[in-house]
Tab-separated table of C-alpha atoms in Angstrom:
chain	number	residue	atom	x	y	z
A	1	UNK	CA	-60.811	14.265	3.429
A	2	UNK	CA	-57.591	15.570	5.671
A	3	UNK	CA	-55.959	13.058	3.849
A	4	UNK	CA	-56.726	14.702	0.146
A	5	UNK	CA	-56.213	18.552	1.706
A	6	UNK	CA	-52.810	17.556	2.950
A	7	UNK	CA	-52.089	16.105	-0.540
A	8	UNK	CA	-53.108	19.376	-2.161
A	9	UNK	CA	-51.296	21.674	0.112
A	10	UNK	CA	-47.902	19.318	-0.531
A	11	UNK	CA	-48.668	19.797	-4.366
A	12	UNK	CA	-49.274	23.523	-4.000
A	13	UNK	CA	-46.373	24.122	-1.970
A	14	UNK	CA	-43.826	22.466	-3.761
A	15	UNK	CA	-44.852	24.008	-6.806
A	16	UNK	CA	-44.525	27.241	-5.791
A	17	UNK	CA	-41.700	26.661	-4.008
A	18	UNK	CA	-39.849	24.878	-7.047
A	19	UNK	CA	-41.371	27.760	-9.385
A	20	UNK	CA	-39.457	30.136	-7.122
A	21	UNK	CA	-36.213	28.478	-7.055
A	22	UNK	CA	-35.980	28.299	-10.692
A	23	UNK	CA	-36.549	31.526	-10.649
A	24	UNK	CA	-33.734	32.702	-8.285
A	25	UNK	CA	-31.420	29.824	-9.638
A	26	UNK	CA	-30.841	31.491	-13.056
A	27	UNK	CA	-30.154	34.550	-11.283
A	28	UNK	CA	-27.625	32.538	-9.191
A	29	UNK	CA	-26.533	30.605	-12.642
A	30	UNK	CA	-26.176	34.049	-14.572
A	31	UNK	CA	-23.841	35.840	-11.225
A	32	UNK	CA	-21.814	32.569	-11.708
A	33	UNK	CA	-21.200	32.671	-14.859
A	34	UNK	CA	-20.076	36.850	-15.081
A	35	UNK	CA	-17.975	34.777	-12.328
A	36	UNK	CA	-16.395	32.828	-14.186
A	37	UNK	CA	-16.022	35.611	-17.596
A	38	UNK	CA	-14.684	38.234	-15.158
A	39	UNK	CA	-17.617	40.861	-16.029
A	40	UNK	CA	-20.585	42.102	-13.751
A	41	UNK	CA	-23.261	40.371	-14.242
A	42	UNK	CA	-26.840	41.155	-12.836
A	43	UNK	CA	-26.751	44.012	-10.349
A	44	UNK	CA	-29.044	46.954	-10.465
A	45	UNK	CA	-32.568	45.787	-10.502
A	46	UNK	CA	-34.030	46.594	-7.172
A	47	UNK	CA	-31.450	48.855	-6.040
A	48	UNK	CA	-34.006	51.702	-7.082
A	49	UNK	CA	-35.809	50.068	-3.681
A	50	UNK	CA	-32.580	49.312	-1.736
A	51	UNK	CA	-32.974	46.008	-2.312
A	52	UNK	CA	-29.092	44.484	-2.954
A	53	UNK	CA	-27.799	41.491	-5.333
A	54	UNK	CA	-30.256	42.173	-8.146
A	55	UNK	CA	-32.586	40.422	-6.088
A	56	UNK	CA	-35.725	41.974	-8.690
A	57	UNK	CA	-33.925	40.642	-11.646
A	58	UNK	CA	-36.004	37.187	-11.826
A	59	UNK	CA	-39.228	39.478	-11.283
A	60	UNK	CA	-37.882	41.536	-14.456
A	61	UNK	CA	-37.049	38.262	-16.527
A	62	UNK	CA	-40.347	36.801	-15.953
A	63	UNK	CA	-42.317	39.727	-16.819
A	64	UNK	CA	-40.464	40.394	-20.178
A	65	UNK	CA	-41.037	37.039	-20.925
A	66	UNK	CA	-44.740	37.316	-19.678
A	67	UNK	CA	-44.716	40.471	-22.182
A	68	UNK	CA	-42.893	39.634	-25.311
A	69	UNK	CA	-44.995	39.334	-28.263
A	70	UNK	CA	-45.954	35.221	-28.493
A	71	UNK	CA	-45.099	34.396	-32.268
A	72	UNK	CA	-46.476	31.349	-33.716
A	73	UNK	CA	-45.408	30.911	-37.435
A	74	UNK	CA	-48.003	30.103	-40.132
A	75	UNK	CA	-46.360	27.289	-41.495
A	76	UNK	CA	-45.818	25.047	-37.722
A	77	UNK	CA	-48.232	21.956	-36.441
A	78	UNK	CA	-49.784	24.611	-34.205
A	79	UNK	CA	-51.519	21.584	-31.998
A	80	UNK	CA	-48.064	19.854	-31.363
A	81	UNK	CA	-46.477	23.152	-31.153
A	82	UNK	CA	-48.049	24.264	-28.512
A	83	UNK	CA	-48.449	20.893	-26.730
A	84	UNK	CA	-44.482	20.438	-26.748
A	85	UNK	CA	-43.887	23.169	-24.532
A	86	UNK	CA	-46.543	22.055	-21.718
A	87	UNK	CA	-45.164	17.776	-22.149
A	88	UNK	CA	-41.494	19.285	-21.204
A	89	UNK	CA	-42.855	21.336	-17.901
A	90	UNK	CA	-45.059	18.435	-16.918
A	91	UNK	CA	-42.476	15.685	-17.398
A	92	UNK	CA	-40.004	18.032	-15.458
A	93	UNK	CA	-42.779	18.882	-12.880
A	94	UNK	CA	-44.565	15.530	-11.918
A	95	UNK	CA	-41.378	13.633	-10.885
A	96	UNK	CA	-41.160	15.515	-7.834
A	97	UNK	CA	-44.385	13.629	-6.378
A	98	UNK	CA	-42.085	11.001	-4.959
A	99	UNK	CA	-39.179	12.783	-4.248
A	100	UNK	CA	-38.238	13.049	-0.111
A	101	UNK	CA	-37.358	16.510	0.650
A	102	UNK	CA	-37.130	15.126	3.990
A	103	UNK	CA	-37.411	12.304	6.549
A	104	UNK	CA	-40.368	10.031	5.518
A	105	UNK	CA	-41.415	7.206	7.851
A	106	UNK	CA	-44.570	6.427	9.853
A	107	UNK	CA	-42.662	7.882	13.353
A	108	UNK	CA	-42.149	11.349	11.396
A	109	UNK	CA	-44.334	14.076	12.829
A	110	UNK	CA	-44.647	15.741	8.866
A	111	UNK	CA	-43.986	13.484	5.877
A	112	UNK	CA	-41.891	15.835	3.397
A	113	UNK	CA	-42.793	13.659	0.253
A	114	UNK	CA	-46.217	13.952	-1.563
A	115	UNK	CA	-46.561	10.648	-2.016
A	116	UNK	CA	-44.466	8.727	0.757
A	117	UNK	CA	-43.858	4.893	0.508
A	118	UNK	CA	-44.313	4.266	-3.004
A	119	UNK	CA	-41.876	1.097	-3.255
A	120	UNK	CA	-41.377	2.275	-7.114
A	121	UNK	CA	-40.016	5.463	-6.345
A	122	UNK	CA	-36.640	5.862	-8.236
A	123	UNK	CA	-38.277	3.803	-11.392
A	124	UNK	CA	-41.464	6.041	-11.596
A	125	UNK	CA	-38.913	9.301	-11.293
A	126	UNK	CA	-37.010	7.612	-14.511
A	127	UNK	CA	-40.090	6.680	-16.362
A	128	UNK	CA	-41.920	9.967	-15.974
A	129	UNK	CA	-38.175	11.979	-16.842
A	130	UNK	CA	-38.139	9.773	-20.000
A	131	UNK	CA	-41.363	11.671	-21.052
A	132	UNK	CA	-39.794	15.137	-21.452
A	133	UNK	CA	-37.685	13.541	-24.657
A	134	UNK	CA	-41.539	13.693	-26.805
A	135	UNK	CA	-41.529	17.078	-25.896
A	136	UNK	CA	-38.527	17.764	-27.699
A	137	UNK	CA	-39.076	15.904	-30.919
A	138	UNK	CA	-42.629	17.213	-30.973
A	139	UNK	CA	-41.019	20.535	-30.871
A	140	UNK	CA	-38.551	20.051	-33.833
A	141	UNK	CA	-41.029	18.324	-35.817
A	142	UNK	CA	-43.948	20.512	-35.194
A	143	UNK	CA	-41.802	23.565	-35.814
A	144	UNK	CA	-41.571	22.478	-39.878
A	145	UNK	CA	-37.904	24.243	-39.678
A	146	UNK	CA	-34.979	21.809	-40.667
A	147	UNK	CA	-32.325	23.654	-37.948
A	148	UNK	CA	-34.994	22.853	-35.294
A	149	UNK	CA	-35.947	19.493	-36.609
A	150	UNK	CA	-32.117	18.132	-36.675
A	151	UNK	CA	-31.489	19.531	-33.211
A	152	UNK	CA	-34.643	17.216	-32.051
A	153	UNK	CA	-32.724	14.071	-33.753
A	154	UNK	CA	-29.503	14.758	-31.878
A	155	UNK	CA	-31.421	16.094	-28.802
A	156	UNK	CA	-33.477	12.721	-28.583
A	157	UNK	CA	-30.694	10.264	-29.807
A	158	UNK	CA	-28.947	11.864	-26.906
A	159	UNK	CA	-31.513	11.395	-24.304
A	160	UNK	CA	-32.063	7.951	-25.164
A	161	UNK	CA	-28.433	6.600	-25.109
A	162	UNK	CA	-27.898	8.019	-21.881
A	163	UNK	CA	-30.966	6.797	-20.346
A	164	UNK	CA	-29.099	3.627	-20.083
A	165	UNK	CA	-25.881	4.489	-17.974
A	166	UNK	CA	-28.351	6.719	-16.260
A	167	UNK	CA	-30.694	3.578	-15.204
A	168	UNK	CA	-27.820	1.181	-14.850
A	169	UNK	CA	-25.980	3.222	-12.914
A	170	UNK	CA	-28.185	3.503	-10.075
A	171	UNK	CA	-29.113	-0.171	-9.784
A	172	UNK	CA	-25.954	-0.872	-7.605
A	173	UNK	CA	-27.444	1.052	-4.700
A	174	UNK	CA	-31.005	-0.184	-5.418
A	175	UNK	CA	-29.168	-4.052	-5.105
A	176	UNK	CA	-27.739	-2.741	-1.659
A	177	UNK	CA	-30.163	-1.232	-0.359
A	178	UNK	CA	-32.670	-4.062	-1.138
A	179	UNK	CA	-34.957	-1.303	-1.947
A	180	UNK	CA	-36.646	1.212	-4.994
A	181	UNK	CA	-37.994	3.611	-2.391
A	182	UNK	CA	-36.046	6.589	-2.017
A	183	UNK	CA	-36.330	7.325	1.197
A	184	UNK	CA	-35.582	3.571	2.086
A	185	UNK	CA	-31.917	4.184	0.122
A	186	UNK	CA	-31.724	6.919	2.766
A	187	UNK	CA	-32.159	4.983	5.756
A	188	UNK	CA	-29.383	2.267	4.252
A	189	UNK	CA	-27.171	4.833	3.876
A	190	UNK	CA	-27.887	6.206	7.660
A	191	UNK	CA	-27.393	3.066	8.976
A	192	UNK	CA	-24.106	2.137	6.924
A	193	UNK	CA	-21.909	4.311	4.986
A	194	UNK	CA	-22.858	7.046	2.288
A	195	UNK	CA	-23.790	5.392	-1.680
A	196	UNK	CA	-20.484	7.497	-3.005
A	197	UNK	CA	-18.183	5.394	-0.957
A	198	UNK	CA	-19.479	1.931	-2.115
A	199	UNK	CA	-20.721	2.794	-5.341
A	200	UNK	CA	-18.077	5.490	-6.561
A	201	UNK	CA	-17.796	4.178	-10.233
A	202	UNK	CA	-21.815	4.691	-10.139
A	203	UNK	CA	-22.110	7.688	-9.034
A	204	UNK	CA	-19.657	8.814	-11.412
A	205	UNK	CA	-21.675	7.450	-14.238
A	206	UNK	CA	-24.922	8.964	-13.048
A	207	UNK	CA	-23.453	12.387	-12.660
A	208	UNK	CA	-22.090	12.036	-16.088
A	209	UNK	CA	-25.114	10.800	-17.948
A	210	UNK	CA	-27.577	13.202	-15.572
A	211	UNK	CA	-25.304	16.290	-17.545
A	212	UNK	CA	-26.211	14.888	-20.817
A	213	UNK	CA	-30.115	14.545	-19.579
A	214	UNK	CA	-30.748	17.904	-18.711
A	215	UNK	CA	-28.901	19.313	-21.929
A	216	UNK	CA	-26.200	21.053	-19.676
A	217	UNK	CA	-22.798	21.581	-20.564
A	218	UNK	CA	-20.369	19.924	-22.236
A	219	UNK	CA	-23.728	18.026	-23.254
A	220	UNK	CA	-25.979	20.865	-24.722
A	221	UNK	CA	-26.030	20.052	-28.074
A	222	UNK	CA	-29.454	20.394	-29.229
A	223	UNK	CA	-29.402	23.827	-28.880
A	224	UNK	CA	-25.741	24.554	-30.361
A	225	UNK	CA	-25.606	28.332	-31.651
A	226	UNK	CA	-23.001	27.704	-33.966
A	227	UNK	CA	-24.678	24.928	-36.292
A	228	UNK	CA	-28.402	24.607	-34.990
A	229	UNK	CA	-29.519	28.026	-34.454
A	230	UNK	CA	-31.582	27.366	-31.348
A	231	UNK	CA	-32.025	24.041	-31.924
A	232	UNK	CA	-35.648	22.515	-31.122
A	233	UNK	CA	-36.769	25.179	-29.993
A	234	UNK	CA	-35.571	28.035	-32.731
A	235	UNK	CA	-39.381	28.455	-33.557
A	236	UNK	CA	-40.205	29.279	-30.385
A	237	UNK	CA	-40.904	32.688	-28.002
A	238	UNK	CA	-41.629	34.672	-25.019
A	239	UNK	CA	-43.735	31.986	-22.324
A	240	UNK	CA	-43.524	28.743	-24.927
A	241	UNK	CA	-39.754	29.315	-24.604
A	242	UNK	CA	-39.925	30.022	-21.071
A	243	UNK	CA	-41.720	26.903	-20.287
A	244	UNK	CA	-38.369	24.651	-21.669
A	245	UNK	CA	-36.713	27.102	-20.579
A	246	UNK	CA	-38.479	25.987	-17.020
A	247	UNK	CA	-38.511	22.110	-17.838
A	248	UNK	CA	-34.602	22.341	-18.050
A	249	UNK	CA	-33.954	24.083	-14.644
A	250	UNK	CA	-36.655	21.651	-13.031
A	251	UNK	CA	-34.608	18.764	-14.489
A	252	UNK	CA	-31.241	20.228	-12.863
A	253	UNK	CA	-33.325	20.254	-9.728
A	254	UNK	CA	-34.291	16.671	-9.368
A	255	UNK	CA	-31.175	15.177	-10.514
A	256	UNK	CA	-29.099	17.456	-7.646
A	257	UNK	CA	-32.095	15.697	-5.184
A	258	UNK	CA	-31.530	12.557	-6.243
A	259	UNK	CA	-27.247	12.688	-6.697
A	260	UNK	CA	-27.883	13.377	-2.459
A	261	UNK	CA	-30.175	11.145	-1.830
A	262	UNK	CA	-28.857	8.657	-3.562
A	263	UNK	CA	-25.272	8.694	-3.258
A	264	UNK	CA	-24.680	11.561	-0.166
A	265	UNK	CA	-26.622	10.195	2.278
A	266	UNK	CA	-29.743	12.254	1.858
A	267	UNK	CA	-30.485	14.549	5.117
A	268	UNK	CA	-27.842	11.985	6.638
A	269	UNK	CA	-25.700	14.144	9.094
A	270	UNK	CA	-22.471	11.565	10.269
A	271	UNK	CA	-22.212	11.937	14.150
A	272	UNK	CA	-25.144	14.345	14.459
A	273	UNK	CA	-28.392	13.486	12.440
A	274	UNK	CA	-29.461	9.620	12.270
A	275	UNK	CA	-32.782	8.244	11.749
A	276	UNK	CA	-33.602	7.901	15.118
A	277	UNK	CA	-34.323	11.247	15.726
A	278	UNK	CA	-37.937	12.338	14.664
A	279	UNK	CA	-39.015	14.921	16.468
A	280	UNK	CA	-40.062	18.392	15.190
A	281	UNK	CA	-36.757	20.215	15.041
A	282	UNK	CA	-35.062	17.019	13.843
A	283	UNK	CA	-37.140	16.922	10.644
A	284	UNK	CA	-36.281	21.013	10.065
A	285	UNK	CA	-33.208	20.360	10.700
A	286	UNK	CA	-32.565	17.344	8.252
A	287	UNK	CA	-34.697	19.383	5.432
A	288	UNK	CA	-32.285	21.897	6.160
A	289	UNK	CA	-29.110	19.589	5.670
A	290	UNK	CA	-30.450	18.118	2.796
A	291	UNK	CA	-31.116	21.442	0.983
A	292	UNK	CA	-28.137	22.611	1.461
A	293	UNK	CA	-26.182	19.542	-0.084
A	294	UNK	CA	-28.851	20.024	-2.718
A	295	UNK	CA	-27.853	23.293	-3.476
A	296	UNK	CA	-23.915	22.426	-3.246
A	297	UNK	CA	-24.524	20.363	-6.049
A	298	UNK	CA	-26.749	22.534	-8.373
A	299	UNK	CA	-24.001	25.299	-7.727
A	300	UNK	CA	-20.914	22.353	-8.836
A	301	UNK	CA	-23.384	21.799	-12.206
A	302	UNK	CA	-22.985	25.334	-12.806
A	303	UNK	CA	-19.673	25.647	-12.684
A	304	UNK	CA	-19.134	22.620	-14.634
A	305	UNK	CA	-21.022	24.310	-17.361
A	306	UNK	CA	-19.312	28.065	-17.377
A	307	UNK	CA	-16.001	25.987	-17.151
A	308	UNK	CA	-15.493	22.405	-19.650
A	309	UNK	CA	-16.095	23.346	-23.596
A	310	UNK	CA	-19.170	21.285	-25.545
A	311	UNK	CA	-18.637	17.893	-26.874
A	312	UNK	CA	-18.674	17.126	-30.705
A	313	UNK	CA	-21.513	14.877	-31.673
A	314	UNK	CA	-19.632	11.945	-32.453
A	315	UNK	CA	-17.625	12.450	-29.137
A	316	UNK	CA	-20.854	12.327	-27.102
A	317	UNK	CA	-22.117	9.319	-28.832
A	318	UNK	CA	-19.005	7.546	-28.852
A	319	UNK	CA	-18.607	8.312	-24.892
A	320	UNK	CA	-22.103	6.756	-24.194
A	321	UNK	CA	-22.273	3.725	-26.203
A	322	UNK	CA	-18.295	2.558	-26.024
A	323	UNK	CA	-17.708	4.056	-22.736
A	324	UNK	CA	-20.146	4.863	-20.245
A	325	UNK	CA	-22.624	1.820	-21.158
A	326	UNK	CA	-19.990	-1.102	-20.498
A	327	UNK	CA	-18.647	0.350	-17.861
A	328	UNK	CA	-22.424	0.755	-16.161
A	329	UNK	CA	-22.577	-3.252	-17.166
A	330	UNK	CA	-19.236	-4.142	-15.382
A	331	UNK	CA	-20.230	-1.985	-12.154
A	332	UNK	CA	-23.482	-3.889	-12.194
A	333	UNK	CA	-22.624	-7.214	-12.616
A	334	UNK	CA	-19.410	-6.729	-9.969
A	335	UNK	CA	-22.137	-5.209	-7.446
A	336	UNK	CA	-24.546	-7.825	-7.773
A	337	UNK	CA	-22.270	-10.996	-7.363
A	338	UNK	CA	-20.409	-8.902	-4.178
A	339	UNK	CA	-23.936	-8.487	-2.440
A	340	UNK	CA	-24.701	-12.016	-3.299
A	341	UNK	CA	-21.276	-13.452	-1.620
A	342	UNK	CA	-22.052	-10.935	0.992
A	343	UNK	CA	-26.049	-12.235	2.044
A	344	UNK	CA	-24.565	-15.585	1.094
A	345	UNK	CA	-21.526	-15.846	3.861
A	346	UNK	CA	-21.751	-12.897	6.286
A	347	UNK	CA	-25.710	-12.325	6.668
C-alpha cells in the first residue's frame, strides 16, 4: 500500500512540477528570443504587484488560452479531432515514468524515478515518444483542411526518418554501458568518462535528430507560416492548441534529460559527486547538478532556434536519409567491433 502511495505522489509531483516548467519555459523561450531580435519582450505583468521579470505572464497566457472561445469546425472528424490533441500530451507526458531525475539505486535514501530499475528504460522512452507522431496525422486528417493535412505528411515523414539516427545513435552508449537502464548509463559514466567523450559522433547525431523530433528549429516544418498556414494544427484553438502546444515543450524537456544523462554524465559531478555518496544531501545535491545541466541545454535549444534559419523540405530529407542515417550505421558498427576487441583482449 506505501508502495502504491509513493507511486502516486511521484506521478503527482512530477506532473505538476513538469506542468509548471513548461509554463515558465516559454516565458524564458519568449525573453530569449526579444534577446536575440533586440526588442523587449515580456515585462509588465505582475509589476502591478511588484512582482519583477513578468513573472505573471505564464498565469496570463494560460488563462487566455483557458478563455478563448474553443472552435470546432462543422466539417472536422470531431472524435479524432479531439482525440489528437490528448495522444500528443500523453505521448509527451508518460515517457517521464522512467526517466532518473536523480540517483536511483537500492542504497539511495529517495528513488527520484517513478519507476526505478526498469532494464528497458531508454527503449520504452523511444517507443512511447514514437506515439506522439498519430497525434499529428490524426490532427491533419481529422481537420478535413488540405494546408493542415499536408503539414501532417511532412510532419510524420519527418518524425519517422529521424527516428532512426535518433535510435541508432544512442546504441553506442547502450553497447558500452552493457546496459538499457538509464540510470545504469549513469553509473558507467561515473565510474569512467562522460558518453560525449567516447561517443562524440553520437551525440552529435542525437542532438541533431532530437531538433527534428520535437519540431524545433531549423526542423519546424509542419507548422511553416509561409506555405502551411499552421500546419496540423491550423484547425485548431484556445486549450486543443494549448495541449500541442504542451506536448512540444514536454518533448524539449525529455530530450534535454536524456542528452545529460546520456552523454553528460547525468548528476555526475568530476572530483566532487560520484556514486558512492548516498546520503540525504548527496541526492539534493546531484538533483540539483543534474537540473541545472538540464536546463543549460533547454536554454542552448533555444538559442539554436531564435538563431539558424528553417530547412527546405528536400534539405531535411536529404540530411536524414543520405547523411545522418549512414553515418549513425558507421558509428555503430565502429563502436560495436571496438567494445568487442576491448572485452575480448583487455577485460
Amino acid at each position: 500500500m506505501l508502495l502504491v502511495i509513493g507511486i502516486v505522489l511521484k506521478i503527482l509531483i512530477v506532473v505538476a512540477i513538469s506542468q509548471g516548467t513548461v509554463a515558465y519555459l516559454i516565458l524564458v523561450e519568449r525573453k530569449v528570443a526579444a534577446y536575440a531580435q533586440d526588442r523587449i519582450g515580456p515585462n509588465r505583468a505582475g509589476s502591478e504587484f511588484g512582482i519583477p521579470f513578468a513573472l505573471l505572464q505564464p498565469l496570463a497566457d494560460g488563462a487566455k488560452m483557458l478563455l478563448k472561445e474553443d472552435v470546432v469546425p462543422k466539417y472536422v472528424t470531431k472524435p479524432l479531432y479531439i482525440l489528437a490533441p490528448w495522444i500528443a500530451i500523453t505521448a509527451a507526458m508518460i515517457g517521464f515514468a522512467v526517466v532518473p531525475f536523480g540517483p536511483v539505486g537500492p542504497d539511495q535514501i529517495i528513488n527520484f524515478q517513478i519507476a526505478p530499475n526498469v532494464n528497458i528504460g531508454i527503449l520504452y522512452v523511444f517507443a512511447v515518444g514514437s506515439l506522439a507522431v498519430y497525434g499529428v496525422i490524426l490532427a491533419g486528417w481529422a481537420s478535413n483542411n488540405k494546408y493542415a493535412f499536408i503539414g501532417a505528411l511532412r510532419s510524420s515523414a519527418q518524425l519517422i526518418s529521424y527516428e532512426m539516427p535518433l535510435g541508432m545513435s544512442i546504441l553506442g552508449m547502450v553497447l558500452i554501458a552493457g546496459s538499457l537502464d538509464l540510470s545504469t548509463i549513469v553509473d558507467w559514466q561515473d565510474r569512467h568518462v562522460w558518453g560525449v567523450f567516447v561517443q562524440p559522433l553520437g551525440f552529435i547525431l542525437f542532438f541533431v535528430s532530437a531538433f527534428a523530433e520535437t519540431n524545433r528549429l531549423p526542423f519546424d516544418l509542419p507548422e511553416s507560416e509561409q506555405e502551411l498556414v499552421g500546419g496540423f494544427h491550423t484547425e485548431y484553438s484556445a486549450m486543443k492548441f494549448g495541449m500541442f502546444f504542451l506536448g512540444e515543450y514536454l518533448h524539449v524537456i525529455t530530450v534535454s534529460y536524456l542528452t545529460v544523462i546520456l552523454f553528460f554524465g547525468g548528476w555526475d559531478l568530476p572530483y566532487f559527486l560520484d556514486a558512492e555518496q548516498t546520503g540525504l544531501i548527496s541526492a539534493i545535491v546531484k538533483v540539483g547538478v543534474l537540473l541545472i545541466k538540464v536546463g543549460l541545454v533547454i536554454l542552448f535549444i533555444m538559442w539554436i532556434r531564435w538563431t539558424l534559419p528553417r530547412f527546405r523540405y528536400d534539405q531535411l530529407m536529404d540530411l536524414a536519409w543520405k547523411s545522418m542515417i549512414p553515418l549513425a550505421l558507421v558509428n555503430l558498427v565502429a563502436t560495436a567491433a571496438i567494445v568487442q576487441l576491448i572485452r575480448t583482449y583487455w577485460v
